[in-house]
Amino acid sequence: MCQAKISCQARGEVVEFAIMENSIVAVGSIALDTIKTPHAEVRDIPGGSAVYFGWAASYFSKVGIVGTAGNDFPGEYLELLKSRSINLDGLKVGGKTFRWTGRYGENPDERETLSVCQDVFENYEPEFPESYRSSSCIFLANIDPDLHLKVLSQIKNPGLVTGDTMDLWIATKKDSLLETLKKIDMMFLNESEARQLTNENNLIKAARVILSFGPKTVIIKKGENGVFVLSENILFSMPAYPCELVCDPTGAGDVFAGAALGFLASESQAMPVRAGRVNEASLRKAVAYGSVVASFCVEDFGLRKLEKVTEDDIMGRVEKFRRLTQF
Ligand code: AMP
């Protein structure tokens, strides 16, 4: 199953990235994004939750995507994904690509969705291909939770089930989301989503309520204020890697999850079957790797910065992050 290993030296410690056959599958959106910031605007760049997640996970682990793109999704963008060995066996092509337009204010944590075109999902029936059956983790990235449930119903033994969501589904599909949460081992949410889902303002209380919905581990993302992690036996927080340049935060949450789960998959070689068995030391390292890869993502629009980032760049920044957080 283990196909290749890349070793990186970090302060005398050898971290091995074990690349495994389809070890993670992301179910989510494949998009053409238009992003407006106070300083610039880009149109129709590649985006979507599965794309950002897959890109980040691919530094550490094999990854496949389940999703749909339109006939108008440029072939060069598909080639870009293939250049990182992202498996597209689960991609259906037809109709018009999902489009999202968002605008940021001077504060990058404040985002407004200006428009979405979701036609491509109307008749979309997701299919989990045979070639992904050996995967040890599934990430239910931001997409309609009814589609998550359709995919889960096709898998007998999904391994570690992880997920993410957004304000739209909490507002419009809460019952389906709660149904999905019963099947999720590890849930990623940002702080406003955690509050919206639970009606709890205090984030630790909110995370406890989310644990009561089903997940064994909850990871709450707080943008530039970092992350905190709660499970029955684990509580820790970690700052974000400090970035002087924040150009575009789109996709940073998916990139964080992709790198963290990719790292966990590679560290344990065979993904722990249930989140309860992920040990705290691995989880802490995974969160650090997630924060570092996300810090690259925000430095340019879309995937532009990550297109240039190598494993060595990641290890260099992980080492800086380690020094920054030591006391
Ligand atoms: P994030 O910044 O982590 O929330 O992710 C942003 C990505 O989510 C963008 O690339 C969008 O294309 C995608 N996105 C936005 N709205 C939706 C939606 N309703 N369903 C699926 N993906 C979405």
PDB file of N, CA and C and ligand atoms in Angstrom, residues 29 31 33 47-49 52 98 100 104 111 116 118 121 142-144 164 166 168-169 249-254, ligand 1:
ATOM      1  N   SER A  29     -16.579  20.709  -3.278  1.00  0.00           N
ATOM      2  CA  SER A  29     -16.820  21.504  -4.485  1.00  0.00           C
ATOM      3  C   SER A  29     -15.547  21.703  -5.292  1.00  0.00           C
ATOM      4  N   ALA A  31     -14.543  24.549  -8.085  1.00  0.00           N
ATOM      5  CA  ALA A  31     -15.174  25.838  -8.392  1.00  0.00           C
ATOM      6  C   ALA A  31     -14.327  26.729  -9.279  1.00  0.00           C
ATOM      7  N   ASP A  33     -13.718  30.586  -8.890  1.00  0.00           N
ATOM      8  CA  ASP A  33     -13.949  31.642  -7.897  1.00  0.00           C
ATOM      9  C   ASP A  33     -13.590  33.012  -8.459  1.00  0.00           C
ATOM     10  N   GLY A  47     -10.886  26.961  -7.637  1.00  0.00           N
ATOM     11  CA  GLY A  47     -11.137  26.941  -6.195  1.00  0.00           C
ATOM     12  C   GLY A  47     -12.089  25.819  -5.868  1.00  0.00           C
ATOM     13  N   GLY A  48     -12.732  25.944  -4.728  1.00  0.00           N
ATOM     14  CA  GLY A  48     -13.650  24.900  -4.271  1.00  0.00           C
ATOM     15  C   GLY A  48     -13.010  24.137  -3.114  1.00  0.00           C
ATOM     16  N   SER A  49     -13.885  23.664  -2.211  1.00  0.00           N
ATOM     17  CA  SER A  49     -13.381  23.047  -0.985  1.00  0.00           C
ATOM     18  C   SER A  49     -12.543  21.798  -1.256  1.00  0.00           C
ATOM     19  N   TYR A  52      -8.954  22.862  -2.743  1.00  0.00           N
ATOM     20  CA  TYR A  52      -8.001  23.364  -1.744  1.00  0.00           C
ATOM     21  C   TYR A  52      -7.538  22.239  -0.818  1.00  0.00           C
ATOM     22  N   PHE A  98     -19.629  25.059 -10.757  1.00  0.00           N
ATOM     23  CA  PHE A  98     -20.023  25.843  -9.582  1.00  0.00           C
ATOM     24  C   PHE A  98     -19.173  27.126  -9.550  1.00  0.00           C
ATOM     25  N   TRP A 100     -18.428  30.824  -7.428  1.00  0.00           N
ATOM     26  CA  TRP A 100     -18.598  31.579  -6.178  1.00  0.00           C
ATOM     27  C   TRP A 100     -17.871  32.915  -6.311  1.00  0.00           C
ATOM     28  N   TYR A 104     -13.803  40.579   0.319  1.00  0.00           N
ATOM     29  CA  TYR A 104     -13.227  40.797   1.649  1.00  0.00           C
ATOM     30  C   TYR A 104     -13.104  42.290   1.909  1.00  0.00           C
ATOM     31  N   ARG A 111     -15.910  38.413   5.417  1.00  0.00           N
ATOM     32  CA  ARG A 111     -16.136  38.035   4.013  1.00  0.00           C
ATOM     33  C   ARG A 111     -17.614  38.075   3.700  1.00  0.00           C
ATOM     34  N   VAL A 116     -23.474  32.995  -5.930  1.00  0.00           N
ATOM     35  CA  VAL A 116     -23.104  31.587  -6.154  1.00  0.00           C
ATOM     36  C   VAL A 116     -23.953  31.054  -7.304  1.00  0.00           C
ATOM     37  N   GLN A 118     -25.027  27.396  -8.437  1.00  0.00           N
ATOM     38  CA  GLN A 118     -24.935  26.004  -7.978  1.00  0.00           C
ATOM     39  C   GLN A 118     -25.595  25.033  -8.946  1.00  0.00           C
ATOM     40  N   PHE A 121     -24.918  21.226  -9.258  1.00  0.00           N
ATOM     41  CA  PHE A 121     -25.276  20.256  -8.224  1.00  0.00           C
ATOM     42  C   PHE A 121     -26.715  19.751  -8.354  1.00  0.00           C
ATOM     43  N   ASN A 142     -16.756  21.185   2.477  1.00  0.00           N
ATOM     44  CA  ASN A 142     -17.938  22.039   2.356  1.00  0.00           C
ATOM     45  C   ASN A 142     -18.705  21.798   1.056  1.00  0.00           C
ATOM     46  N   ILE A 143     -19.918  21.267   1.223  1.00  0.00           N
ATOM     47  CA  ILE A 143     -20.836  20.988   0.119  1.00  0.00           C
ATOM     48  C   ILE A 143     -22.161  20.626   0.809  1.00  0.00           C
ATOM     49  N   ASP A 144     -23.234  20.543   0.077  1.00  0.00           N
ATOM     50  CA  ASP A 144     -24.538  20.189   0.637  1.00  0.00           C
ATOM     51  C   ASP A 144     -24.445  18.872   1.450  1.00  0.00           C
ATOM     52  N   ASP A 164     -16.340  19.126   7.375  1.00  0.00           N
ATOM     53  CA  ASP A 164     -16.347  20.581   7.502  1.00  0.00           C
ATOM     54  C   ASP A 164     -17.732  21.040   7.030  1.00  0.00           C
ATOM     55  N   MET A 166     -20.411  24.920   6.389  1.00  0.00           N
ATOM     56  CA  MET A 166     -20.409  26.385   6.321  1.00  0.00           C
ATOM     57  C   MET A 166     -21.749  26.928   6.814  1.00  0.00           C
ATOM     58  N   LEU A 168     -24.104  28.517   5.436  1.00  0.00           N
ATOM     59  CA  LEU A 168     -25.259  28.267   4.575  1.00  0.00           C
ATOM     60  C   LEU A 168     -25.985  26.972   4.960  1.00  0.00           C
ATOM     61  N   TRP A 169     -25.225  25.895   5.189  1.00  0.00           N
ATOM     62  CA  TRP A 169     -25.843  24.585   5.487  1.00  0.00           C
ATOM     63  C   TRP A 169     -26.380  24.556   6.912  1.00  0.00           C
ATOM     64  N   PRO A 249      -7.684  35.041   2.070  1.00  0.00           N
ATOM     65  CA  PRO A 249      -7.848  33.873   2.956  1.00  0.00           C
ATOM     66  C   PRO A 249      -8.735  32.767   2.389  1.00  0.00           C
ATOM     67  N   THR A 250      -9.242  32.929   1.155  1.00  0.00           N
ATOM     68  CA  THR A 250     -10.132  31.904   0.596  1.00  0.00           C
ATOM     69  C   THR A 250      -9.449  30.528   0.619  1.00  0.00           C
ATOM     70  N   GLY A 251     -10.176  29.557   1.132  1.00  0.00           N
ATOM     71  CA  GLY A 251      -9.673  28.186   1.090  1.00  0.00           C
ATOM     72  C   GLY A 251      -8.713  27.823   2.213  1.00  0.00           C
ATOM     73  N   ALA A 252      -8.345  28.810   3.050  1.00  0.00           N
ATOM     74  CA  ALA A 252      -7.338  28.519   4.085  1.00  0.00           C
ATOM     75  C   ALA A 252      -7.827  27.414   5.036  1.00  0.00           C
ATOM     76  N   GLY A 253      -9.139  27.406   5.323  1.00  0.00           N
ATOM     77  CA  GLY A 253      -9.674  26.382   6.228  1.00  0.00           C
ATOM     78  C   GLY A 253      -9.562  24.992   5.617  1.00  0.00           C
ATOM     79  N   ASP A 254      -9.826  24.887   4.327  1.00  0.00           N
ATOM     80  CA  ASP A 254      -9.719  23.581   3.659  1.00  0.00           C
ATOM     81  C   ASP A 254      -8.254  23.148   3.556  1.00  0.00           C
TER      82      ASP A 254
HETATM   83  P1  AMP B   1     -13.251  28.651   2.683  1.00  0.00           P
HETATM   84  O1  AMP B   1     -12.507  29.944   2.491  1.00  0.00           O
HETATM   85  O2  AMP B   1     -12.444  27.621   3.429  1.00  0.00           O
HETATM   86  O3  AMP B   1     -14.619  28.854   3.242  1.00  0.00           O
HETATM   87  O4  AMP B   1     -13.452  28.003   1.242  1.00  0.00           O
HETATM   88  C1  AMP B   1     -13.775  28.779   0.145  1.00  0.00           C
HETATM   89  C2  AMP B   1     -14.151  27.878  -1.004  1.00  0.00           C
HETATM   90  O5  AMP B   1     -15.443  27.340  -0.738  1.00  0.00           O
HETATM   91  C3  AMP B   1     -14.232  28.639  -2.305  1.00  0.00           C
HETATM   92  O6  AMP B   1     -13.257  28.132  -3.196  1.00  0.00           O
HETATM   93  C4  AMP B   1     -15.653  28.411  -2.807  1.00  0.00           C
HETATM   94  O7  AMP B   1     -15.682  28.035  -4.162  1.00  0.00           O
HETATM   95  C5  AMP B   1     -16.179  27.297  -1.941  1.00  0.00           C
HETATM   96  N1  AMP B   1     -17.599  27.499  -1.623  1.00  0.00           N
HETATM   97  C6  AMP B   1     -18.220  28.660  -1.310  1.00  0.00           C
HETATM   98  N2  AMP B   1     -19.545  28.460  -1.114  1.00  0.00           N
HETATM   99  C7  AMP B   1     -19.773  27.131  -1.316  1.00  0.00           C
HETATM  100  C8  AMP B   1     -20.932  26.277  -1.293  1.00  0.00           C
HETATM  101  N3  AMP B   1     -22.153  26.759  -1.030  1.00  0.00           N
HETATM  102  N4  AMP B   1     -20.774  24.964  -1.544  1.00  0.00           N
HETATM  103  C9  AMP B   1     -19.561  24.466  -1.809  1.00  0.00           C
HETATM  104  N5  AMP B   1     -18.428  25.195  -1.866  1.00  0.00           N
HETATM  105  C10 AMP B   1     -18.513  26.510  -1.631  1.00  0.00           C
END
